[in-house]
mmCIF file with all atom_site columns, C-alpha atoms in Angstrom:
data_model
loop_
_atom_site.group_PDB
_atom_site.id
_atom_site.type_symbol
_atom_site.label_atom_id
_atom_site.label_alt_id
_atom_site.label_comp_id
_atom_site.label_asym_id
_atom_site.label_entity_id
_atom_site.label_seq_id
_atom_site.pdbx_PDB_ins_code
_atom_site.Cartn_x
_atom_site.Cartn_y
_atom_site.Cartn_z
_atom_site.occupancy
_atom_site.B_iso_or_equiv
_atom_site.pdbx_formal_charge
_atom_site.auth_seq_id
_atom_site.auth_comp_id
_atom_site.auth_asym_id
_atom_site.auth_atom_id
_atom_site.pdbx_PDB_model_num
ATOM 1   C CA . MET A 1 1   ? 53.951  75.917  131.468 1.00 61.00 ? 130 MET A CA 1
ATOM 2   C CA . THR A 1 2   ? 51.072  74.954  129.192 1.00 61.00 ? 131 THR A CA 1
ATOM 3   C CA . ARG A 1 3   ? 51.562  73.303  125.911 1.00 62.00 ? 132 ARG A CA 1
ATOM 4   C CA . THR A 1 4   ? 50.059  76.320  124.096 1.00 54.00 ? 133 THR A CA 1
ATOM 5   C CA . LEU A 1 5   ? 52.420  78.708  125.852 1.00 46.00 ? 134 LEU A CA 1
ATOM 6   C CA . ARG A 1 6   ? 55.443  76.592  125.027 1.00 52.00 ? 135 ARG A CA 1
ATOM 7   C CA . TYR A 1 7   ? 54.347  76.475  121.396 1.00 46.00 ? 136 TYR A CA 1
ATOM 8   C CA . LEU A 1 8   ? 53.910  80.291  121.220 1.00 41.00 ? 137 LEU A CA 1
ATOM 9   C CA . LEU A 1 9   ? 57.280  80.840  122.829 1.00 48.00 ? 138 LEU A CA 1
ATOM 10  C CA . MET A 1 10  ? 58.888  78.463  120.328 1.00 50.00 ? 139 MET A CA 1
ATOM 11  C CA . LEU A 1 11  ? 57.264  80.260  117.397 1.00 44.00 ? 140 LEU A CA 1
ATOM 12  C CA . SER A 1 12  ? 58.421  83.658  118.647 1.00 46.00 ? 141 SER A CA 1
ATOM 13  C CA . LEU A 1 13  ? 61.978  82.313  119.115 1.00 45.00 ? 142 LEU A CA 1
ATOM 14  C CA . VAL A 1 14  ? 61.949  80.919  115.572 1.00 44.00 ? 143 VAL A CA 1
ATOM 15  C CA . ALA A 1 15  ? 60.671  84.270  114.237 1.00 43.00 ? 144 ALA A CA 1
ATOM 16  C CA . CYS A 1 16  ? 63.414  86.168  116.067 1.00 40.00 ? 145 CYS A CA 1
ATOM 17  C CA . VAL A 1 17  ? 66.172  83.852  114.810 1.00 40.00 ? 146 VAL A CA 1
ATOM 18  C CA . GLY A 1 18  ? 64.851  84.112  111.249 1.00 40.00 ? 147 GLY A CA 1
ATOM 19  C CA . ALA A 1 19  ? 64.688  87.896  111.349 1.00 36.00 ? 148 ALA A CA 1
ATOM 20  C CA . HIS A 1 20  ? 68.247  88.001  112.737 1.00 35.00 ? 149 HIS A CA 1
ATOM 21  C CA . ALA A 1 21  ? 69.615  85.689  110.072 1.00 43.00 ? 150 ALA A CA 1
ATOM 22  C CA . GLU A 1 22  ? 67.914  87.780  107.384 1.00 46.00 ? 151 GLU A CA 1
ATOM 23  C CA . ALA A 1 23  ? 69.515  90.959  108.795 1.00 45.00 ? 152 ALA A CA 1
ATOM 24  C CA . ASP A 1 24  ? 72.880  89.325  108.873 1.00 84.00 ? 153 ASP A CA 1
ATOM 25  C CA . VAL A 1 25  ? 72.663  88.202  105.261 1.00 78.00 ? 154 VAL A CA 1
ATOM 26  C CA . SER A 1 26  ? 71.640  91.711  104.304 1.00 86.00 ? 155 SER A CA 1
ATOM 27  C CA . THR A 1 27  ? 74.578  93.216  106.219 1.00 90.00 ? 156 THR A CA 1
ATOM 28  C CA . THR A 1 28  ? 76.987  90.682  104.738 1.00 94.00 ? 157 THR A CA 1
ATOM 29  C CA . ARG A 1 29  ? 75.741  91.355  101.184 1.00 93.00 ? 158 ARG A CA 1
ATOM 30  C CA . GLY A 1 30  ? 76.077  95.106  101.804 1.00 94.00 ? 159 GLY A CA 1
ATOM 31  C CA . GLU A 1 31  ? 79.606  94.841  103.077 1.00 96.00 ? 160 GLU A CA 1
ATOM 32  C CA . ILE A 1 32  ? 80.720  92.607  100.219 1.00 97.00 ? 161 ILE A CA 1
ATOM 33  C CA . THR A 1 33  ? 79.109  94.950  97.656  1.00 96.00 ? 162 THR A CA 1
ATOM 34  C CA . ALA A 1 34  ? 80.961  97.873  99.206  1.00 96.00 ? 163 ALA A CA 1
ATOM 35  C CA . LEU A 1 35  ? 84.255  95.975  99.146  1.00 96.00 ? 164 LEU A CA 1
ATOM 36  C CA . LEU A 1 36  ? 83.830  94.982  95.550  1.00 97.00 ? 165 LEU A CA 1
ATOM 37  C CA . GLN A 1 37  ? 82.914  98.540  94.553  1.00 97.00 ? 166 GLN A CA 1
ATOM 38  C CA . ALA A 1 38  ? 86.027  99.813  96.413  1.00 96.00 ? 167 ALA A CA 1
ATOM 39  C CA . LEU A 1 39  ? 88.121  97.286  94.465  1.00 97.00 ? 168 LEU A CA 1
ATOM 40  C CA . GLY A 1 40  ? 86.546  98.276  91.146  1.00 97.00 ? 169 GLY A CA 1
ATOM 41  C CA . ALA A 1 41  ? 87.155  101.997 91.840  1.00 97.00 ? 170 ALA A CA 1
ATOM 42  C CA . SER A 1 42  ? 90.702  101.493 93.197  1.00 96.00 ? 171 SER A CA 1
ATOM 43  C CA . GLN A 1 43  ? 92.613  101.560 89.896  1.00 96.00 ? 172 GLN A CA 1
ATOM 44  C CA . CYS A 1 44  ? 94.657  98.681  91.347  1.00 97.00 ? 173 CYS A CA 1
ATOM 45  C CA . GLU A 1 45  ? 95.471  95.551  89.385  1.00 98.00 ? 174 GLU A CA 1
ATOM 46  C CA . PHE A 1 46  ? 94.187  92.106  90.301  1.00 98.00 ? 175 PHE A CA 1
ATOM 47  C CA . PHE A 1 47  ? 96.297  89.003  89.665  1.00 98.00 ? 176 PHE A CA 1
ATOM 48  C CA . ARG A 1 48  ? 94.344  85.871  88.873  1.00 97.00 ? 177 ARG A CA 1
ATOM 49  C CA . ASN A 1 49  ? 95.593  82.586  87.348  1.00 96.00 ? 178 ASN A CA 1
ATOM 50  C CA . GLY A 1 50  ? 98.787  84.116  85.933  1.00 96.00 ? 179 GLY A CA 1
ATOM 51  C CA . THR A 1 51  ? 97.314  87.327  84.486  1.00 97.00 ? 180 THR A CA 1
ATOM 52  C CA . TRP A 1 52  ? 97.005  90.894  85.809  1.00 98.00 ? 181 TRP A CA 1
ATOM 53  C CA . TYR A 1 53  ? 93.520  92.386  85.283  1.00 98.00 ? 182 TYR A CA 1
ATOM 54  C CA . ASP A 1 54  ? 92.256  95.969  85.832  1.00 98.00 ? 183 ASP A CA 1
ATOM 55  C CA . SER A 1 55  ? 90.181  96.724  88.906  1.00 97.00 ? 184 SER A CA 1
ATOM 56  C CA . GLU A 1 56  ? 86.857  96.762  87.046  1.00 98.00 ? 185 GLU A CA 1
ATOM 57  C CA . LYS A 1 57  ? 87.444  93.197  85.744  1.00 98.00 ? 186 LYS A CA 1
ATOM 58  C CA . ALA A 1 58  ? 88.472  92.152  89.220  1.00 98.00 ? 187 ALA A CA 1
ATOM 59  C CA . GLU A 1 59  ? 85.166  93.542  90.591  1.00 98.00 ? 188 GLU A CA 1
ATOM 60  C CA . ASP A 1 60  ? 83.152  91.763  87.896  1.00 98.00 ? 189 ASP A CA 1
ATOM 61  C CA . HIS A 1 61  ? 84.912  88.466  88.563  1.00 98.00 ? 190 HIS A CA 1
ATOM 62  C CA . LEU A 1 62  ? 84.297  88.634  92.328  1.00 98.00 ? 191 LEU A CA 1
ATOM 63  C CA . LYS A 1 63  ? 80.674  89.657  91.712  1.00 98.00 ? 192 LYS A CA 1
ATOM 64  C CA . ARG A 1 64  ? 80.153  86.435  89.767  1.00 97.00 ? 193 ARG A CA 1
ATOM 65  C CA . LYS A 1 65  ? 81.685  84.470  92.599  1.00 97.00 ? 194 LYS A CA 1
ATOM 66  C CA . LEU A 1 66  ? 79.412  86.317  95.061  1.00 96.00 ? 195 LEU A CA 1
ATOM 67  C CA . ASP A 1 67  ? 76.366  85.499  92.895  1.00 96.00 ? 196 ASP A CA 1
ATOM 68  C CA . TYR A 1 68  ? 77.431  81.852  92.792  1.00 96.00 ? 197 TYR A CA 1
ATOM 69  C CA . PHE A 1 69  ? 77.847  81.703  96.637  1.00 94.00 ? 198 PHE A CA 1
ATOM 70  C CA . GLU A 1 70  ? 74.427  83.252  97.050  1.00 93.00 ? 199 GLU A CA 1
ATOM 71  C CA . ARG A 1 71  ? 72.726  80.813  94.638  1.00 95.00 ? 200 ARG A CA 1
ATOM 72  C CA . LYS A 1 72  ? 74.323  77.867  96.432  1.00 95.00 ? 201 LYS A CA 1
ATOM 73  C CA . GLY A 1 73  ? 73.417  79.189  99.907  1.00 93.00 ? 202 GLY A CA 1
ATOM 74  C CA . LEU A 1 74  ? 77.102  79.433  100.872 1.00 93.00 ? 203 LEU A CA 1
ATOM 75  C CA . LEU A 1 75  ? 77.150  83.084  101.896 1.00 92.00 ? 204 LEU A CA 1
ATOM 76  C CA . SER A 1 76  ? 77.627  83.334  105.642 1.00 94.00 ? 205 SER A CA 1
ATOM 77  C CA . THR A 1 77  ? 79.829  86.256  106.637 1.00 96.00 ? 206 THR A CA 1
ATOM 78  C CA . THR A 1 78  ? 81.928  88.821  104.790 1.00 97.00 ? 207 THR A CA 1
ATOM 79  C CA . ASP A 1 79  ? 85.102  87.375  106.283 1.00 97.00 ? 208 ASP A CA 1
ATOM 80  C CA . ALA A 1 80  ? 84.209  83.888  105.119 1.00 96.00 ? 209 ALA A CA 1
ATOM 81  C CA . PHE A 1 81  ? 83.454  85.190  101.598 1.00 97.00 ? 210 PHE A CA 1
ATOM 82  C CA . ILE A 1 82  ? 86.907  86.811  101.552 1.00 98.00 ? 211 ILE A CA 1
ATOM 83  C CA . ASP A 1 83  ? 88.555  83.588  102.780 1.00 97.00 ? 212 ASP A CA 1
ATOM 84  C CA . ASP A 1 84  ? 86.521  81.167  100.680 1.00 96.00 ? 213 ASP A CA 1
ATOM 85  C CA . ALA A 1 85  ? 85.938  83.059  97.409  1.00 97.00 ? 214 ALA A CA 1
ATOM 86  C CA . ALA A 1 86  ? 87.911  86.282  97.086  1.00 98.00 ? 215 ALA A CA 1
ATOM 87  C CA . SER A 1 87  ? 91.410  85.115  98.111  1.00 97.00 ? 216 SER A CA 1
ATOM 88  C CA . GLN A 1 88  ? 92.175  82.346  95.615  1.00 97.00 ? 217 GLN A CA 1
ATOM 89  C CA . SER A 1 89  ? 91.115  80.714  92.397  1.00 96.00 ? 218 SER A CA 1
ATOM 90  C CA . SER A 1 90  ? 88.605  77.933  92.871  1.00 92.00 ? 219 SER A CA 1
ATOM 91  C CA . MET A 1 91  ? 90.013  76.395  89.600  1.00 92.00 ? 220 MET A CA 1
ATOM 92  C CA . SER A 1 92  ? 93.785  76.582  90.201  1.00 95.00 ? 221 SER A CA 1
ATOM 93  C CA . GLY A 1 93  ? 93.921  77.127  93.959  1.00 95.00 ? 222 GLY A CA 1
ATOM 94  C CA . LYS A 1 94  ? 96.393  79.942  93.418  1.00 96.00 ? 223 LYS A CA 1
ATOM 95  C CA . ALA A 1 95  ? 96.151  83.039  95.572  1.00 97.00 ? 224 ALA A CA 1
ATOM 96  C CA . TYR A 1 96  ? 94.795  86.238  94.136  1.00 98.00 ? 225 TYR A CA 1
ATOM 97  C CA . GLN A 1 97  ? 96.862  89.380  94.507  1.00 98.00 ? 226 GLN A CA 1
ATOM 98  C CA . VAL A 1 98  ? 96.197  93.096  94.412  1.00 98.00 ? 227 VAL A CA 1
ATOM 99  C CA . ARG A 1 99  ? 98.796  95.584  93.218  1.00 98.00 ? 228 ARG A CA 1
ATOM 100 C CA . CYS A 1 100 ? 98.207  99.303  93.527  1.00 97.00 ? 229 CYS A CA 1
ATOM 101 C CA . GLN A 1 101 ? 100.204 101.971 91.765  1.00 95.00 ? 230 GLN A CA 1
ATOM 102 C CA . GLY A 1 102 ? 103.752 102.298 93.113  1.00 94.00 ? 231 GLY A CA 1
ATOM 103 C CA . GLN A 1 103 ? 103.296 99.594  95.734  1.00 95.00 ? 232 GLN A CA 1
ATOM 104 C CA . SER A 1 104 ? 104.136 95.896  96.023  1.00 96.00 ? 233 SER A CA 1
ATOM 105 C CA . ALA A 1 105 ? 101.509 93.286  95.330  1.00 97.00 ? 234 ALA A CA 1
ATOM 106 C CA . LEU A 1 106 ? 99.838  91.721  98.317  1.00 97.00 ? 235 LEU A CA 1
ATOM 107 C CA . PRO A 1 107 ? 97.336  88.867  98.812  1.00 98.00 ? 236 PRO A CA 1
ATOM 108 C CA . SER A 1 108 ? 93.846  89.978  97.879  1.00 98.00 ? 237 SER A CA 1
ATOM 109 C CA . ALA A 1 109 ? 92.608  88.688  101.267 1.00 98.00 ? 238 ALA A CA 1
ATOM 110 C CA . ASP A 1 110 ? 94.870  91.171  103.013 1.00 98.00 ? 239 ASP A CA 1
ATOM 111 C CA . TRP A 1 111 ? 93.708  94.044  100.807 1.00 97.00 ? 240 TRP A CA 1
ATOM 112 C CA . LEU A 1 112 ? 90.018  93.192  101.210 1.00 98.00 ? 241 LEU A CA 1
ATOM 113 C CA . LYS A 1 113 ? 90.293  92.672  104.996 1.00 97.00 ? 242 LYS A CA 1
ATOM 114 C CA . ARG A 1 114 ? 91.952  96.040  105.309 1.00 96.00 ? 243 ARG A CA 1
ATOM 115 C CA . LYS A 1 115 ? 89.096  97.583  103.335 1.00 96.00 ? 244 LYS A CA 1
ATOM 116 C CA . LEU A 1 116 ? 86.544  95.749  105.456 1.00 96.00 ? 245 LEU A CA 1
ATOM 117 C CA . GLU A 1 117 ? 88.137  97.090  108.593 1.00 96.00 ? 246 GLU A CA 1
ATOM 118 C CA . GLU A 1 118 ? 87.938  100.635 107.133 1.00 94.00 ? 247 GLU A CA 1
ATOM 119 C CA . LEU A 1 119 ? 84.317  100.077 106.137 1.00 92.00 ? 248 LEU A CA 1
ATOM 120 C CA . ARG A 1 120 ? 83.319  98.883  109.584 1.00 92.00 ? 249 ARG A CA 1
ATOM 121 C CA . LYS A 1 121 ? 85.102  101.883 111.131 1.00 92.00 ? 250 LYS A CA 1
ATOM 122 C CA . GLY A 1 122 ? 83.153  104.303 108.977 1.00 87.00 ? 251 GLY A CA 1
ATOM 123 C CA . GLY A 1 123 ? 83.878  104.285 105.291 1.00 60.00 ? 252 GLY A CA 1
ATOM 124 C CA . VAL A 1 124 ? 85.837  102.674 102.477 1.00 52.00 ? 253 VAL A CA 1
ATOM 125 C CA . ASP A 1 125 ? 87.605  104.964 100.107 1.00 51.00 ? 254 ASP A CA 1
ATOM 126 C CA . SER A 1 126 ? 88.851  103.865 96.710  1.00 42.00 ? 255 SER A CA 1
ATOM 127 C CA . ALA A 1 127 ? 92.578  104.401 97.404  1.00 43.00 ? 256 ALA A CA 1
ATOM 128 C CA . ARG A 1 128 ? 94.689  101.662 98.881  1.00 46.00 ? 257 ARG A CA 1
#
């Protein structure tokens, strides 16, 4: 194989990998946005650092964490965002919880992963 041909193959490989990574980030951002919108519309309560907040404040809080992760280049997958940012306080280390009307509270990671599974199967609705 000639040097020029190897160089061209390498460039095309780099271009393919870059395009794939860009698509993955776009997919991840879309999934997270849909999850946070589902949380915001859920009318569930969100427990953070000793206080229950309404679902809209929960959505706003997690959007700020998403923005931070994006600015720092830490956004990799939706599952990783749930585990690393949306499941516990980065200040206190305490787990977040979600409590929907008439139901027991559960870890936010469980609630969000259930919604993610629904999203990937074909649609997230706002009810728990």
